[in-house]
Coordinates of C-alpha atoms and ligand atoms in Angstrom, one line a residue:
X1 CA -29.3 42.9 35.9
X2 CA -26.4 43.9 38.1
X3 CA -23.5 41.0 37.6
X4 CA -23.7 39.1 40.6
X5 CA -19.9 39.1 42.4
X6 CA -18.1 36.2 44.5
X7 CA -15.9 37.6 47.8
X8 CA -12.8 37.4 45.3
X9 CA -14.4 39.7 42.8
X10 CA -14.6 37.0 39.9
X11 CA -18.5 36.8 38.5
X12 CA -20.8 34.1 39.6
X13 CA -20.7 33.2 35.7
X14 CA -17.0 32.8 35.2
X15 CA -16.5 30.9 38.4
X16 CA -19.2 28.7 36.8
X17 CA -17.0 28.4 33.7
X18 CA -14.0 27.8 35.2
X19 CA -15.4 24.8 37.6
X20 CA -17.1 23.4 34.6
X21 CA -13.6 23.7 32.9
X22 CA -11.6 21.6 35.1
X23 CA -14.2 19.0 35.4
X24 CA -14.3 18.5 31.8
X25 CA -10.2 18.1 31.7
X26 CA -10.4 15.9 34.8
X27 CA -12.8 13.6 32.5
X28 CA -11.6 14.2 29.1
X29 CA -12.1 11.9 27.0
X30 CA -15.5 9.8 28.4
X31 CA -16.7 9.1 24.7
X32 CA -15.8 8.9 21.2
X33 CA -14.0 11.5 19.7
X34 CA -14.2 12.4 16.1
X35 CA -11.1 13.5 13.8
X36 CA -12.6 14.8 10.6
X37 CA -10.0 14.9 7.6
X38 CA -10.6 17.1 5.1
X39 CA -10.1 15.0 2.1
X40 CA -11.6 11.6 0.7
X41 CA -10.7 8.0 2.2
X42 CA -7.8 6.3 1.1
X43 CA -5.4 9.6 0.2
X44 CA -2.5 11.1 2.1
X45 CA -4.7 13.1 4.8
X46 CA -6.3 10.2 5.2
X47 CA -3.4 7.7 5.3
X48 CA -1.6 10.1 8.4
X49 CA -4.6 10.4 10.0
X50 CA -5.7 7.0 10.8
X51 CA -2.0 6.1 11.7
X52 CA -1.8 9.3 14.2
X53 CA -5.6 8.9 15.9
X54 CA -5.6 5.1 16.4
X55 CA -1.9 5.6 18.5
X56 CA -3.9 8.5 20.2
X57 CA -6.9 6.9 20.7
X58 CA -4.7 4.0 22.8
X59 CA -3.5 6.7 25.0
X60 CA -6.6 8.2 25.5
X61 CA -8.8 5.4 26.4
X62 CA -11.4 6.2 24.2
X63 CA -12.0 5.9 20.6
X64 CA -11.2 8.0 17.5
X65 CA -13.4 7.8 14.3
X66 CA -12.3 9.4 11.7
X67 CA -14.9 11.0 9.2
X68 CA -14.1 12.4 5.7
X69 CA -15.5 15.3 4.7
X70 CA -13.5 16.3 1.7
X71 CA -14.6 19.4 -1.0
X72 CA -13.3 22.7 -1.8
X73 CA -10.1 21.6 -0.7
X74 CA -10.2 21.0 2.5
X75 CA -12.4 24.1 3.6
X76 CA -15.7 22.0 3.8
X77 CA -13.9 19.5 6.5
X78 CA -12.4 22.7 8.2
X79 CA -15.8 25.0 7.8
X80 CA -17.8 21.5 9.9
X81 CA -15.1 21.5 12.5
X82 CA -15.0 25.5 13.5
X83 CA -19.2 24.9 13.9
X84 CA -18.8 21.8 16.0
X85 CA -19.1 22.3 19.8
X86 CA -16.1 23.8 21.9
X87 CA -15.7 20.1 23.7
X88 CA -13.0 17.9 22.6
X89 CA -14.9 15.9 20.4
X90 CA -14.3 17.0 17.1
X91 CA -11.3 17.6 16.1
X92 CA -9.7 18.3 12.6
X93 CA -6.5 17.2 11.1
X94 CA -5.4 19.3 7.8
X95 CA -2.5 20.3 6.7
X96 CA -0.6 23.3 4.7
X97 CA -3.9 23.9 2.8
X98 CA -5.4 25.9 6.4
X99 CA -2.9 28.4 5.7
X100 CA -3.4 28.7 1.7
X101 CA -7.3 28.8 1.7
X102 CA -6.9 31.7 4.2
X103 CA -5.8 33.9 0.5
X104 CA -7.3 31.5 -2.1
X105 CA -10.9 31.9 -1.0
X106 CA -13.0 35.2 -1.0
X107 CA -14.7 33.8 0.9
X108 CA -14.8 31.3 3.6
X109 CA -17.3 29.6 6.3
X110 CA -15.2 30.6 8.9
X111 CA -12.1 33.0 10.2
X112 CA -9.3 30.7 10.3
X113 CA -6.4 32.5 12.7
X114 CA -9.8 32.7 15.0
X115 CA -12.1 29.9 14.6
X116 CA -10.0 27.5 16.0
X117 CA -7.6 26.6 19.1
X118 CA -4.5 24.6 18.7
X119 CA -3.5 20.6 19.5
X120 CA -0.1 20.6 17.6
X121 CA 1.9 19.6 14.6
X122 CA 1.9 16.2 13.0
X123 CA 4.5 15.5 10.3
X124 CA 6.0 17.7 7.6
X125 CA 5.6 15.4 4.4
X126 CA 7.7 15.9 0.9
X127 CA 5.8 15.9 -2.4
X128 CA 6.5 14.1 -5.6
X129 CA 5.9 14.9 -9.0
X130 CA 4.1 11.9 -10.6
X131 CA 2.3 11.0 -14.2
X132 CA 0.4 7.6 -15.1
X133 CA 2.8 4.9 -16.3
X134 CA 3.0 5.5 -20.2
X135 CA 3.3 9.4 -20.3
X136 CA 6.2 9.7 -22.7
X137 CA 8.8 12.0 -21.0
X138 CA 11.8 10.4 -19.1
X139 CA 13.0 13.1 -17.0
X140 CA 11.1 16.1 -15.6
X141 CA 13.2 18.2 -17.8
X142 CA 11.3 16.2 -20.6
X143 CA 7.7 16.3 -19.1
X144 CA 8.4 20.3 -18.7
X145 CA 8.5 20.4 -22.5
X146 CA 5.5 17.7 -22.7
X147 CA 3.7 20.2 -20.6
X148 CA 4.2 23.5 -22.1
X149 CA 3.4 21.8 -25.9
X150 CA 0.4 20.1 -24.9
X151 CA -1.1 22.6 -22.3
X152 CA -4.5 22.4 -23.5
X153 CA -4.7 18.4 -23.6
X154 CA -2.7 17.4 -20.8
X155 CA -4.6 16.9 -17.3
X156 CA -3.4 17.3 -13.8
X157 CA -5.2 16.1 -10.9
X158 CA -5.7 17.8 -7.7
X159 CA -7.7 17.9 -4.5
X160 CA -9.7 21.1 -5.1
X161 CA -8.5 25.2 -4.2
X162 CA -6.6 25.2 -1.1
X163 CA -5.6 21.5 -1.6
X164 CA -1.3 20.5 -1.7
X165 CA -1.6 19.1 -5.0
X166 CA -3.2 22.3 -6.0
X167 CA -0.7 24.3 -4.7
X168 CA 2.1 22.3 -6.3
X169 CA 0.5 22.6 -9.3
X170 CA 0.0 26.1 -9.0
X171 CA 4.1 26.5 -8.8
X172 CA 4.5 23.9 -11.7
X173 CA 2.1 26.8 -13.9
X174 CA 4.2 29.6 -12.4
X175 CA 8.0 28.2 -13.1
X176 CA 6.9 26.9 -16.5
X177 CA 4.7 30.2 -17.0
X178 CA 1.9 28.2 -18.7
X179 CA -1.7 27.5 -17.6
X180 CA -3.0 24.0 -18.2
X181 CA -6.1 21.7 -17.5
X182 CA -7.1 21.0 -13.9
X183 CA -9.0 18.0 -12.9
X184 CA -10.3 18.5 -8.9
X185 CA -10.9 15.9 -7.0
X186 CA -12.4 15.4 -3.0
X187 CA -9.0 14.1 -2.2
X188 CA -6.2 12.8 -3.8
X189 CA -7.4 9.4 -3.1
X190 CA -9.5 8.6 -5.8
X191 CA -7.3 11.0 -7.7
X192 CA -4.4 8.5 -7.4
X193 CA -7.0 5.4 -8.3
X194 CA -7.3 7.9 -11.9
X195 CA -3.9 8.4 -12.8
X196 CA -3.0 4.3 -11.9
X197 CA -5.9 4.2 -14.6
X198 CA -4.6 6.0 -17.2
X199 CA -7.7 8.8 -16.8
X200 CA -5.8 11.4 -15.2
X201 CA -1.9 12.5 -16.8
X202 CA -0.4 14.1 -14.0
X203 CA -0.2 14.7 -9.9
X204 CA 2.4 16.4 -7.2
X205 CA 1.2 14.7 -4.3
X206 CA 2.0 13.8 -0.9
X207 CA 4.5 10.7 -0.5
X208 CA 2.5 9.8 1.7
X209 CA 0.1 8.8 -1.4
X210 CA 2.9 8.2 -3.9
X211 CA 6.0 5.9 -2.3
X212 CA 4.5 2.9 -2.8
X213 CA 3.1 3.3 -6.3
X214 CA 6.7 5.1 -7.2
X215 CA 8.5 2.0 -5.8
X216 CA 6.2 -0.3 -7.3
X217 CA 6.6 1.0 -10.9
X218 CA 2.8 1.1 -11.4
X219 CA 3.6 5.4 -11.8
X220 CA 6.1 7.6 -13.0
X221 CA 8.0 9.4 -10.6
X222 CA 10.0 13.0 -12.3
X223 CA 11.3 14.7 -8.4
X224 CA 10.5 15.6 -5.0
X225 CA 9.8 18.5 -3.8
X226 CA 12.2 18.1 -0.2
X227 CA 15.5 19.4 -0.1
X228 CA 17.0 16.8 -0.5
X229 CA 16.7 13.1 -1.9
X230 CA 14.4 11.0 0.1
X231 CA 16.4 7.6 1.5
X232 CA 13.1 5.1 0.1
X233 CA 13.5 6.9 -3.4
X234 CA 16.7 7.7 -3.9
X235 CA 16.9 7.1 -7.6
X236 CA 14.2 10.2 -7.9
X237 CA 16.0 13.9 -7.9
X238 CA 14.8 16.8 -6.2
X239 CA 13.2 19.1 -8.3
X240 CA 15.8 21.6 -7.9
X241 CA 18.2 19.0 -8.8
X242 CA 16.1 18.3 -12.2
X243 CA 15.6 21.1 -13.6
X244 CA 13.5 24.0 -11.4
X245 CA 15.2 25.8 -9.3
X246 CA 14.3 26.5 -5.8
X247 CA 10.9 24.2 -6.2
X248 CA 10.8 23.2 -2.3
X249 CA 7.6 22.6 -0.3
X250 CA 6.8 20.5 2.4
X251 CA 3.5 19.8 3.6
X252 CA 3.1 20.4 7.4
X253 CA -0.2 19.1 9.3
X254 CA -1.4 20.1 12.2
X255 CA -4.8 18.8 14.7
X256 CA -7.2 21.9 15.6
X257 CA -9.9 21.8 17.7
X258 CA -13.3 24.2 17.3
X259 CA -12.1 27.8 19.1
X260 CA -13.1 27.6 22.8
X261 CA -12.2 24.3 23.5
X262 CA -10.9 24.3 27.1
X263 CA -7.0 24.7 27.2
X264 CA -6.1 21.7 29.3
X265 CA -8.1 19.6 26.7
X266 CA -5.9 21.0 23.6
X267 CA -3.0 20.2 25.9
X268 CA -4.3 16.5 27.0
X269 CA -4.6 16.2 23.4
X270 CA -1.1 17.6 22.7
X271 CA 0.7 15.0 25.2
X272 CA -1.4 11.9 23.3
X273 CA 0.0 13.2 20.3
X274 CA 3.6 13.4 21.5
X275 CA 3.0 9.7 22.6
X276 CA 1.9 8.9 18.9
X277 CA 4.5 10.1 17.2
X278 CA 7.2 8.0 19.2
X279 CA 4.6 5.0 18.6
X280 CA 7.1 2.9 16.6
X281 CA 4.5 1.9 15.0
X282 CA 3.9 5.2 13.4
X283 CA 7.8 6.2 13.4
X284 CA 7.9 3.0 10.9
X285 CA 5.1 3.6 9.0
X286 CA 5.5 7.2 8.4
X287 CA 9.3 6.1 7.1
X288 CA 8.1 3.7 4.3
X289 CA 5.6 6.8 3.7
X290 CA 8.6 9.0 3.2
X291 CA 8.1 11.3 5.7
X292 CA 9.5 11.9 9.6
X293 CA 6.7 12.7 13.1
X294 CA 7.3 16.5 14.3
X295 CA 9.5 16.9 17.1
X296 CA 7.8 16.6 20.6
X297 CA 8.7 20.1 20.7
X298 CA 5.8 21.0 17.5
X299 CA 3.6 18.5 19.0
X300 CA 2.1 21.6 20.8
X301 CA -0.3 24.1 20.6
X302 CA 1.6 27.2 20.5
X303 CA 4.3 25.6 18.0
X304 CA 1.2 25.2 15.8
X305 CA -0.3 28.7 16.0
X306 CA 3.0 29.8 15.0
X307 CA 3.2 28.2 12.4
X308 CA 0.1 28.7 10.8
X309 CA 0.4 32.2 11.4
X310 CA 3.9 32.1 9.4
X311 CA 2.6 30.2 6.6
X312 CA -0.4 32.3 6.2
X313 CA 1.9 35.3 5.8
X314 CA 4.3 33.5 3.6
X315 CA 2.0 32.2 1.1
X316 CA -0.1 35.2 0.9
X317 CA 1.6 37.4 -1.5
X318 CA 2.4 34.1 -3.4
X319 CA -0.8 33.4 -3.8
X320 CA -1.6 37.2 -4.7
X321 CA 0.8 37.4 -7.0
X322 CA -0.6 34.5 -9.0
X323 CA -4.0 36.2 -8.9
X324 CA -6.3 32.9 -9.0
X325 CA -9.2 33.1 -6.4
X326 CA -11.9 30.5 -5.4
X327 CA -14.9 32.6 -4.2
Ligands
LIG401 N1 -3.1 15.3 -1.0 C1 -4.3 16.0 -1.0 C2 -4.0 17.4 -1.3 O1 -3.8 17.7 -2.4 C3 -5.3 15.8 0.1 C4 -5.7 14.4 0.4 O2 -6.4 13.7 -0.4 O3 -5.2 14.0 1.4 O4 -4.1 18.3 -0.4

């Protein structure tokens, strides 16, 4: 069938698309929308996602669930959002792990530089190396020893392939050049619940799921992984400080949206967003987390793409060179 042609040359089926377009961003949002998080209730992911989509959902006038779908680290939450529909109404918020899994799996549900479109960045949050209370060594020159000498008994806790806490843990192996025993986990959640337990020896997680444990004594804190000492802990050194040297990573998240969601409904999104992170409410929150909202300026969508674009190609031969794959 011959495409049929409007007096302007565009096809009957793109001007279709393009009315339908700016009818939905005229509307946007008219229901619920749902934020999935990649990782269980109660951990990090979790913790900066509920602060970020209820200031959103105030802006937006509607409301924002948010539904955990953690496993695989973070690539089954990410594999349900690129199959949702291109609409606005799912949405995912993950963080530096969309940019890891890209090299750590074989194989994955979807294509991430093109299953998704782009809302913007959220925060960039500092790690912290962490054991349960009573793990012997003092200092993290200390639990470096502990951990080369008791490889084969010592646990460490992380969120699954592609998680942060994997990939810190993945750099602990590589500057001590030792393997030891990983414990995975749907999130670092109920991974945190573990180690306040005693079932679990050691973590490098978010502060975002550390601070308040660290300040309350109930864990062991050996560094962070920030440049510099972070002003709610500053009795804990970096880890460069301690003992490994250049041992920096921050963990950046970002919101995505299914690919072929309409533009002006990424960048609707991308202005709510920019509103919540000048919320004081979540300026404060995020502070006693330990970790600062991205500039209004990353808050977009093409700040985002860049930056997943830069991680995947920084990470990659890191992740290559360390030769472990999730298939
Ligand atoms: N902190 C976790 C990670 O290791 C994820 C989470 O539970 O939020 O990626």
């Amino acid at each position: 069938m011959k495409t049929m042609k409007t007096l302007f040359g565009i096809s009957a089926a793109f001007a279709v698309s393009l009315l339908a377009t700016s009818a939905l961003a005229q509307t946007y949002p008219e229901r619920t929308i749902t934020m999935v998080v990649p990782f269980s209730a109660g951990g990090p992911t979790d913790t900066v996602t509920r602060l970020v989509a209820e200031s959103m959902s105030k802006d937006l006038g509607q409301q924002i669930v948010v539904e955990n779908v953690g496993g695989a680290g973070g690539t089954l939450g990410a594999g349900r959002v690129a199959s949702a529909d291109a609409d606005g109404y799912t949405l995912l918020l993950h963080h530096i792990g969309m940019a890891t899994s890209a090299t750590l799996y074989r194989k994955l549900a979807y294509d991430t530089l093109n299953a998704f479109e782009y809302v913007g960045l959220v925060t960039d949050v500092p790690m912290a190396i962490v054991a349960r209370k009573d793990l012997e060594p003092t200092d993290l020159k200390g639990l470096i020893e502990y951990m080369k000498a008791n490889k084969d008994t010592v646990t460490v806790a992380n969120a699954g392939i592609g998680a942060a806490s994997h990939l810190c843990g993945m750099m602990l192996m590589s500057a001590l050049q030792t393997q030891f025993v990983t414990v995975p986990y749907k999130g670092t959640g109920p991974a945190m619940t573990d180690l306040l337990g005693g079932q679990v020896d050691v973590m490098c997680d978010q502060t975002t799921n550390t601070t308040k444990q660290i300040q309350g004594g109930t864990i062991k804190a050996y560094a962070v992984t920030s440049p510099a000492r972070l002003g709610n802990l500053p009795d804990i050194p970096t880890a460069e400080e301690a003992g490994l040297p250049g041992f920096q990573v921050g963990i950046w998240h970002g919101i995505y949206a299914p690919k072929g969601t309409p533009a002006e409904v990424t960048e609707r999104l991308s202005k709510s967003l920019q509103l919540a992170l000048k919320d004081p409410n979540v300026v404060a929150r995020f502070a006693e987390l330990g970790t600062v909202p991205s500039a209004e300026a990353e808050a977009t969508p093409a700040a985002l793409k860049a930056k997943l674009e830069g991680e995947i190609a920084r990470w990659k031969p890191v992740i290559e060179a360390a030769g472990q794959f999730a298939d």
